C-alpha cells in the first residue's frame, strides 16, 4: 500500500508539473515577452549602429525622404540626419524617457517630445531605439494569429507621458519573439494608426545571431497615407558614453 501511495504521488507530481509547464507556455510573462521583442528593434543593445530611410506616400504626402544614422546602447540612442541637405546635421538624443534636439543654428539643445512628428506618420520616438519594456506596462490579452503566424497579443499602457504613444495592442510572434504588428490607440481606445514590422536583418551579439528589424510600415487608420521606414547598414560596435552626453550635443 505504501508503494502505491508513493507511486501515486509521483504520478500526480508529474501531472502538476506538466500542467504548470503548459500554462507557462500558454500564459508567459508579458514583461519578459516585451523585453525580448525590444532586442530586435535596438532596445537594450550593448552597442549598435544602423541607418534608416523614411519615405511617405498617399494622403497628400509632401515630406522629403529622410536618411538617418542611429547609434544605440542600453537605454540611450542618438539619431543624426544625413539627408535631405536642409536637415543635415540635426541630431536627436534619447536618454531613458528624455529627448533633446540639436541642429545647425541652434545655440544649445532643446528638449523635445518623442510624440512630435518626424516625417509623415512617423513620430520622433519611432526612430529611437525601442524600449517598450521600460516605457509601457504590458498585459497579455490573448493568443491570436497575424497573417497565419501564431502570436501573443499584448496590451501596452504608457507608464508616463514621455512615452511615444498612450496605448498599443502589440502582436509578438510566439516562435520568433519579435513584434510583427501594432495598433496605436488614443487614451479613449480609438485606433489612430497601425504598423507592420519585418526582420530580414540580423546581428551577432555575444556570439548569438538574432533577427533585427528591416522595415516598419506605418498606416493611417482613416486614409491611404503610409510611412515606410527601411533599416540597413546594421553593425555591432562599442559606442563611447560621451556620444550620449547632452552637454556634448552639437
PDB file of N, CA and C in Angstrom, residues 30-105:
ATOM      1  N   UNK A  30       4.203  38.759 -19.630  1.00  0.00           N
ATOM      2  CA  UNK A  30       4.110  39.777 -20.672  1.00  0.00           C
ATOM      3  C   UNK A  30       5.347  40.672 -20.691  1.00  0.00           C
ATOM      4  N   UNK A  31       5.871  41.012 -19.517  1.00  0.00           N
ATOM      5  CA  UNK A  31       7.049  41.884 -19.454  1.00  0.00           C
ATOM      6  C   UNK A  31       8.269  41.217 -20.075  1.00  0.00           C
ATOM      7  N   UNK A  32       8.401  39.905 -19.873  1.00  0.00           N
ATOM      8  CA  UNK A  32       9.513  39.165 -20.457  1.00  0.00           C
ATOM      9  C   UNK A  32       9.395  39.140 -21.982  1.00  0.00           C
ATOM     10  N   UNK A  33       8.186  38.892 -22.471  1.00  0.00           N
ATOM     11  CA  UNK A  33       7.955  38.891 -23.917  1.00  0.00           C
ATOM     12  C   UNK A  33       8.337  40.235 -24.530  1.00  0.00           C
ATOM     13  N   UNK A  34       7.946  41.296 -23.854  1.00  0.00           N
ATOM     14  CA  UNK A  34       8.182  42.637 -24.368  1.00  0.00           C
ATOM     15  C   UNK A  34       9.674  42.953 -24.407  1.00  0.00           C
ATOM     16  N   UNK A  35      10.384  42.605 -23.351  1.00  0.00           N
ATOM     17  CA  UNK A  35      11.827  42.876 -23.301  1.00  0.00           C
ATOM     18  C   UNK A  35      12.560  42.120 -24.401  1.00  0.00           C
ATOM     19  N   UNK A  36      12.164  40.874 -24.640  1.00  0.00           N
ATOM     20  CA  UNK A  36      12.801  40.089 -25.695  1.00  0.00           C
ATOM     21  C   UNK A  36      12.535  40.698 -27.067  1.00  0.00           C
ATOM     22  N   UNK A  37      11.318  41.167 -27.277  1.00  0.00           N
ATOM     23  CA  UNK A  37      10.973  41.740 -28.581  1.00  0.00           C
ATOM     24  C   UNK A  37      11.712  43.054 -28.827  1.00  0.00           C
ATOM     25  N   UNK A  38      12.004  43.806 -27.758  1.00  0.00           N
ATOM     26  CA  UNK A  38      12.734  45.067 -27.895  1.00  0.00           C
ATOM     27  C   UNK A  38      14.117  44.860 -28.519  1.00  0.00           C
ATOM     28  N   UNK A  39      14.738  43.720 -28.221  1.00  0.00           N
ATOM     29  CA  UNK A  39      16.108  43.475 -28.687  1.00  0.00           C
ATOM     30  C   UNK A  39      16.214  43.509 -30.205  1.00  0.00           C
ATOM     31  N   UNK A  40      15.148  43.104 -30.896  1.00  0.00           N
ATOM     32  CA  UNK A  40      15.156  43.083 -32.360  1.00  0.00           C
ATOM     33  C   UNK A  40      14.909  44.467 -32.959  1.00  0.00           C
ATOM     34  N   UNK A  41      14.701  45.468 -32.072  1.00  0.00           N
ATOM     35  CA  UNK A  41      14.497  46.838 -32.536  1.00  0.00           C
ATOM     36  C   UNK A  41      15.460  47.798 -31.840  1.00  0.00           C
ATOM     37  N   UNK A  42      16.592  47.245 -31.374  1.00  0.00           N
ATOM     38  CA  UNK A  42      17.653  48.082 -30.815  1.00  0.00           C
ATOM     39  C   UNK A  42      17.571  48.345 -29.334  1.00  0.00           C
ATOM     40  N   UNK A  43      16.524  47.884 -28.674  1.00  0.00           N
ATOM     41  CA  UNK A  43      16.367  48.148 -27.252  1.00  0.00           C
ATOM     42  C   UNK A  43      17.309  47.326 -26.394  1.00  0.00           C
ATOM     43  N   UNK A  44      18.009  47.983 -25.477  1.00  0.00           N
ATOM     44  CA  UNK A  44      18.899  47.283 -24.563  1.00  0.00           C
ATOM     45  C   UNK A  44      20.157  46.731 -25.197  1.00  0.00           C
ATOM     46  N   UNK A  45      20.464  47.151 -26.413  1.00  0.00           N
ATOM     47  CA  UNK A  45      21.654  46.637 -27.108  1.00  0.00           C
ATOM     48  C   UNK A  45      22.922  47.123 -26.433  1.00  0.00           C
ATOM     49  N   UNK A  46      23.987  46.310 -26.395  1.00  0.00           N
ATOM     50  CA  UNK A  46      25.256  46.743 -25.804  1.00  0.00           C
ATOM     51  C   UNK A  46      25.946  47.804 -26.649  1.00  0.00           C
ATOM     52  N   UNK A  47      25.622  47.869 -27.934  1.00  0.00           N
ATOM     53  CA  UNK A  47      26.196  48.851 -28.843  1.00  0.00           C
ATOM     54  C   UNK A  47      25.854  48.508 -30.268  1.00  0.00           C
ATOM     55  N   UNK A  48      25.022  49.312 -30.923  1.00  0.00           N
ATOM     56  CA  UNK A  48      24.599  49.058 -32.302  1.00  0.00           C
ATOM     57  C   UNK A  48      24.535  50.363 -33.073  1.00  0.00           C
ATOM     58  N   UNK A  49      24.810  50.290 -34.376  1.00  0.00           N
ATOM     59  CA  UNK A  49      24.554  51.415 -35.272  1.00  0.00           C
ATOM     60  C   UNK A  49      23.791  50.896 -36.483  1.00  0.00           C
ATOM     61  N   UNK A  50      22.951  51.733 -37.049  1.00  0.00           N
ATOM     62  CA  UNK A  50      22.250  51.381 -38.278  1.00  0.00           C
ATOM     63  C   UNK A  50      21.784  52.654 -38.968  1.00  0.00           C
ATOM     64  N   UNK A  51      21.346  52.512 -40.198  1.00  0.00           N
ATOM     65  CA  UNK A  51      20.758  53.631 -40.927  1.00  0.00           C
ATOM     66  C   UNK A  51      19.294  53.333 -41.207  1.00  0.00           C
ATOM     67  N   UNK A  52      18.492  54.379 -41.272  1.00  0.00           N
ATOM     68  CA  UNK A  52      17.085  54.215 -41.586  1.00  0.00           C
ATOM     69  C   UNK A  52      16.688  55.268 -42.620  1.00  0.00           C
ATOM     70  N   UNK A  53      15.940  54.825 -43.628  1.00  0.00           N
ATOM     71  CA  UNK A  53      15.395  55.719 -44.652  1.00  0.00           C
ATOM     72  C   UNK A  53      13.894  55.822 -44.428  1.00  0.00           C
ATOM     73  N   UNK A  54      13.386  57.038 -44.406  1.00  0.00           N
ATOM     74  CA  UNK A  54      11.968  57.288 -44.126  1.00  0.00           C
ATOM     75  C   UNK A  54      11.302  57.861 -45.367  1.00  0.00           C
ATOM     76  N   UNK A  55      10.263  57.159 -45.857  1.00  0.00           N
ATOM     77  CA  UNK A  55       9.532  57.615 -47.039  1.00  0.00           C
ATOM     78  C   UNK A  55       8.039  57.629 -46.723  1.00  0.00           C
ATOM     79  N   UNK A  56       7.320  58.625 -47.246  1.00  0.00           N
ATOM     80  CA  UNK A  56       5.883  58.718 -47.032  1.00  0.00           C
ATOM     81  C   UNK A  56       5.145  58.729 -48.356  1.00  0.00           C
ATOM     82  N   UNK A  57       3.987  58.071 -48.394  1.00  0.00           N
ATOM     83  CA  UNK A  57       3.156  58.016 -49.603  1.00  0.00           C
ATOM     84  C   UNK A  57       1.698  58.217 -49.223  1.00  0.00           C
ATOM     85  N   UNK A  58       0.883  58.582 -50.214  1.00  0.00           N
ATOM     86  CA  UNK A  58      -0.554  58.725 -50.002  1.00  0.00           C
ATOM     87  C   UNK A  58      -0.887  59.896 -49.086  1.00  0.00           C
ATOM     88  N   UNK A  59      -2.179  60.169 -48.966  1.00  0.00           N
ATOM     89  CA  UNK A  59      -2.640  61.212 -48.063  1.00  0.00           C
ATOM     90  C   UNK A  59      -2.077  62.588 -48.364  1.00  0.00           C
ATOM     91  N   UNK A  60      -1.713  62.829 -49.621  1.00  0.00           N
ATOM     92  CA  UNK A  60      -1.140  64.127 -49.988  1.00  0.00           C
ATOM     93  C   UNK A  60       0.247  64.351 -49.419  1.00  0.00           C
ATOM     94  N   UNK A  61       1.028  63.274 -49.261  1.00  0.00           N
ATOM     95  CA  UNK A  61       2.362  63.364 -48.669  1.00  0.00           C
ATOM     96  C   UNK A  61       3.245  64.347 -49.419  1.00  0.00           C
ATOM     97  N   UNK A  62       3.910  65.218 -48.676  1.00  0.00           N
ATOM     98  CA  UNK A  62       4.803  66.205 -49.276  1.00  0.00           C
ATOM     99  C   UNK A  62       6.188  66.183 -48.647  1.00  0.00           C
ATOM    100  N   UNK A  63       6.365  65.429 -47.595  1.00  0.00           N
ATOM    101  CA  UNK A  63       7.654  65.382 -46.917  1.00  0.00           C
ATOM    102  C   UNK A  63       8.704  64.724 -47.804  1.00  0.00           C
ATOM    103  N   UNK A  64       9.921  65.260 -47.741  1.00  0.00           N
ATOM    104  CA  UNK A  64      11.034  64.653 -48.466  1.00  0.00           C
ATOM    105  C   UNK A  64      11.478  63.370 -47.769  1.00  0.00           C
ATOM    106  N   UNK A  65      12.075  62.468 -48.550  1.00  0.00           N
ATOM    107  CA  UNK A  65      12.664  61.279 -47.946  1.00  0.00           C
ATOM    108  C   UNK A  65      13.766  61.712 -46.978  1.00  0.00           C
ATOM    109  N   UNK A  66      13.908  60.940 -45.902  1.00  0.00           N
ATOM    110  CA  UNK A  66      14.947  61.224 -44.921  1.00  0.00           C
ATOM    111  C   UNK A  66      15.872  60.017 -44.791  1.00  0.00           C
ATOM    112  N   UNK A  67      17.132  60.277 -44.525  1.00  0.00           N
ATOM    113  CA  UNK A  67      18.078  59.207 -44.197  1.00  0.00           C
ATOM    114  C   UNK A  67      18.784  59.588 -42.910  1.00  0.00           C
ATOM    115  N   UNK A  68      18.791  58.662 -41.957  1.00  0.00           N
ATOM    116  CA  UNK A  68      19.348  58.961 -40.646  1.00  0.00           C
ATOM    117  C   UNK A  68      20.277  57.838 -40.208  1.00  0.00           C
ATOM    118  N   UNK A  69      21.264  58.186 -39.396  1.00  0.00           N
ATOM    119  CA  UNK A  69      22.146  57.191 -38.783  1.00  0.00           C
ATOM    120  C   UNK A  69      21.821  57.135 -37.291  1.00  0.00           C
ATOM    121  N   UNK A  70      21.639  55.924 -36.786  1.00  0.00           N
ATOM    122  CA  UNK A  70      21.264  55.723 -35.387  1.00  0.00           C
ATOM    123  C   UNK A  70      22.395  55.013 -34.652  1.00  0.00           C
ATOM    124  N   UNK A  71      22.712  55.484 -33.464  1.00  0.00           N
ATOM    125  CA  UNK A  71      23.623  54.798 -32.555  1.00  0.00           C
ATOM    126  C   UNK A  71      22.845  54.496 -31.283  1.00  0.00           C
ATOM    127  N   UNK A  72      22.952  53.265 -30.789  1.00  0.00           N
ATOM    128  CA  UNK A  72      22.176  52.886 -29.614  1.00  0.00           C
ATOM    129  C   UNK A  72      22.990  52.005 -28.688  1.00  0.00           C
ATOM    130  N   UNK A  73      22.781  52.198 -27.385  1.00  0.00           N
ATOM    131  CA  UNK A  73      23.409  51.356 -26.372  1.00  0.00           C
ATOM    132  C   UNK A  73      22.564  51.414 -25.111  1.00  0.00           C
ATOM    133  N   UNK A  74      22.178  50.226 -24.621  1.00  0.00           N
ATOM    134  CA  UNK A  74      21.352  50.124 -23.410  1.00  0.00           C
ATOM    135  C   UNK A  74      20.071  50.932 -23.571  1.00  0.00           C
ATOM    136  N   UNK A  75      19.866  52.005 -22.782  1.00  0.00           N
ATOM    137  CA  UNK A  75      18.623  52.780 -22.840  1.00  0.00           C
ATOM    138  C   UNK A  75      18.809  54.146 -23.508  1.00  0.00           C
ATOM    139  N   UNK A  76      19.878  54.282 -24.297  1.00  0.00           N
ATOM    140  CA  UNK A  76      20.146  55.557 -24.959  1.00  0.00           C
ATOM    141  C   UNK A  76      20.303  55.360 -26.456  1.00  0.00           C
ATOM    142  N   UNK A  77      19.964  56.400 -27.222  1.00  0.00           N
ATOM    143  CA  UNK A  77      20.190  56.365 -28.664  1.00  0.00           C
ATOM    144  C   UNK A  77      20.387  57.778 -29.187  1.00  0.00           C
ATOM    145  N   UNK A  78      21.126  57.876 -30.285  1.00  0.00           N
ATOM    146  CA  UNK A  78      21.397  59.156 -30.927  1.00  0.00           C
ATOM    147  C   UNK A  78      21.110  59.014 -32.411  1.00  0.00           C
ATOM    148  N   UNK A  79      20.242  59.857 -32.931  1.00  0.00           N
ATOM    149  CA  UNK A  79      19.882  59.840 -34.349  1.00  0.00           C
ATOM    150  C   UNK A  79      20.416  61.108 -35.015  1.00  0.00           C
ATOM    151  N   UNK A  80      21.148  60.931 -36.116  1.00  0.00           N
ATOM    152  CA  UNK A  80      21.684  62.065 -36.866  1.00  0.00           C
ATOM    153  C   UNK A  80      21.125  62.054 -38.282  1.00  0.00           C
ATOM    154  N   UNK A  81      20.606  63.184 -38.718  1.00  0.00           N
ATOM    155  CA  UNK A  81      20.042  63.289 -40.064  1.00  0.00           C
ATOM    156  C   UNK A  81      21.158  63.467 -41.090  1.00  0.00           C
ATOM    157  N   UNK A  82      21.147  62.621 -42.118  1.00  0.00           N
ATOM    158  CA  UNK A  82      22.136  62.684 -43.194  1.00  0.00           C
ATOM    159  C   UNK A  82      21.545  63.333 -44.443  1.00  0.00           C
ATOM    160  N   UNK A  83      20.279  63.096 -44.700  1.00  0.00           N
ATOM    161  CA  UNK A  83      19.540  63.679 -45.827  1.00  0.00           C
ATOM    162  C   UNK A  83      18.103  63.923 -45.378  1.00  0.00           C
ATOM    163  N   UNK A  84      17.434  64.951 -45.953  1.00  0.00           N
ATOM    164  CA  UNK A  84      17.846  65.846 -47.039  1.00  0.00           C
ATOM    165  C   UNK A  84      18.863  66.890 -46.561  1.00  0.00           C
ATOM    166  N   UNK A  85      19.438  67.588 -47.507  1.00  0.00           N
ATOM    167  CA  UNK A  85      20.509  68.538 -47.235  1.00  0.00           C
ATOM    168  C   UNK A  85      20.066  69.611 -46.234  1.00  0.00           C
ATOM    169  N   UNK A  86      18.798  70.076 -46.355  1.00  0.00           N
ATOM    170  CA  UNK A  86      18.341  71.161 -45.481  1.00  0.00           C
ATOM    171  C   UNK A  86      18.286  70.741 -44.016  1.00  0.00           C
ATOM    172  N   UNK A  87      18.220  69.442 -43.746  1.00  0.00           N
ATOM    173  CA  UNK A  87      18.140  68.949 -42.366  1.00  0.00           C
ATOM    174  C   UNK A  87      19.431  68.286 -41.910  1.00  0.00           C
ATOM    175  N   UNK A  88      20.431  68.242 -42.786  1.00  0.00           N
ATOM    176  CA  UNK A  88      21.673  67.543 -42.472  1.00  0.00           C
ATOM    177  C   UNK A  88      22.313  68.109 -41.209  1.00  0.00           C
ATOM    178  N   UNK A  89      22.763  67.216 -40.360  1.00  0.00           N
ATOM    179  CA  UNK A  89      23.435  67.644 -39.136  1.00  0.00           C
ATOM    180  C   UNK A  89      22.544  67.724 -37.925  1.00  0.00           C
ATOM    181  N   UNK A  90      21.227  67.656 -38.115  1.00  0.00           N
ATOM    182  CA  UNK A  90      20.320  67.660 -36.965  1.00  0.00           C
ATOM    183  C   UNK A  90      20.490  66.357 -36.180  1.00  0.00           C
ATOM    184  N   UNK A  91      20.480  66.457 -34.865  1.00  0.00           N
ATOM    185  CA  UNK A  91      20.658  65.282 -34.017  1.00  0.00           C
ATOM    186  C   UNK A  91      19.562  65.223 -32.956  1.00  0.00           C
ATOM    187  N   UNK A  92      19.112  64.001 -32.679  1.00  0.00           N
ATOM    188  CA  UNK A  92      18.120  63.794 -31.629  1.00  0.00           C
ATOM    189  C   UNK A  92      18.671  62.769 -30.658  1.00  0.00           C
ATOM    190  N   UNK A  93      18.849  63.201 -29.414  1.00  0.00           N
ATOM    191  CA  UNK A  93      19.403  62.344 -28.380  1.00  0.00           C
ATOM    192  C   UNK A  93      18.290  61.862 -27.461  1.00  0.00           C
ATOM    193  N   UNK A  94      18.250  60.555 -27.225  1.00  0.00           N
ATOM    194  CA  UNK A  94      17.274  59.971 -26.311  1.00  0.00           C
ATOM    195  C   UNK A  94      18.027  59.289 -25.169  1.00  0.00           C
ATOM    196  N   UNK A  95      17.699  59.707 -23.945  1.00  0.00           N
ATOM    197  CA  UNK A  95      18.261  59.105 -22.739  1.00  0.00           C
ATOM    198  C   UNK A  95      17.097  58.693 -21.846  1.00  0.00           C
ATOM    199  N   UNK A  96      16.933  57.375 -21.675  1.00  0.00           N
ATOM    200  CA  UNK A  96      15.755  56.877 -20.946  1.00  0.00           C
ATOM    201  C   UNK A  96      14.504  57.468 -21.579  1.00  0.00           C
ATOM    202  N   UNK A  97      13.734  58.281 -20.849  1.00  0.00           N
ATOM    203  CA  UNK A  97      12.494  58.833 -21.403  1.00  0.00           C
ATOM    204  C   UNK A  97      12.630  60.300 -21.809  1.00  0.00           C
ATOM    205  N   UNK A  98      13.846  60.815 -21.817  1.00  0.00           N
ATOM    206  CA  UNK A  98      14.068  62.216 -22.168  1.00  0.00           C
ATOM    207  C   UNK A  98      14.707  62.320 -23.550  1.00  0.00           C
ATOM    208  N   UNK A  99      14.348  63.400 -24.291  1.00  0.00           N
ATOM    209  CA  UNK A  99      14.891  63.602 -25.638  1.00  0.00           C
ATOM    210  C   UNK A  99      15.252  65.066 -25.839  1.00  0.00           C
ATOM    211  N   UNK A 100      16.317  65.268 -26.644  1.00  0.00           N
ATOM    212  CA  UNK A 100      16.758  66.614 -26.984  1.00  0.00           C
ATOM    213  C   UNK A 100      17.055  66.687 -28.484  1.00  0.00           C
ATOM    214  N   UNK A 101      16.905  67.896 -29.025  1.00  0.00           N
ATOM    215  CA  UNK A 101      17.205  68.158 -30.428  1.00  0.00           C
ATOM    216  C   UNK A 101      18.305  69.195 -30.538  1.00  0.00           C
ATOM    217  N   UNK A 102      19.266  68.917 -31.417  1.00  0.00           N
ATOM    218  CA  UNK A 102      20.308  69.882 -31.742  1.00  0.00           C
ATOM    219  C   UNK A 102      20.410  69.953 -33.258  1.00  0.00           C
ATOM    220  N   UNK A 103      20.598  71.140 -33.780  1.00  0.00           N
ATOM    221  CA  UNK A 103      20.783  71.276 -35.230  1.00  0.00           C
ATOM    222  C   UNK A 103      21.578  72.534 -35.513  1.00  0.00           C
ATOM    223  N   UNK A 104      22.200  72.588 -36.687  1.00  0.00           N
ATOM    224  CA  UNK A 104      22.984  73.776 -37.041  1.00  0.00           C
ATOM    225  C   UNK A 104      22.140  75.042 -36.893  1.00  0.00           C
ATOM    226  N   UNK A 105      22.691  76.026 -36.200  1.00  0.00           N
ATOM    227  CA  UNK A 105      21.972  77.275 -35.988  1.00  0.00           C
ATOM    228  C   UNK A 105      21.414  77.408 -34.589  1.00  0.00           C
TER     229      UNK A 105
END
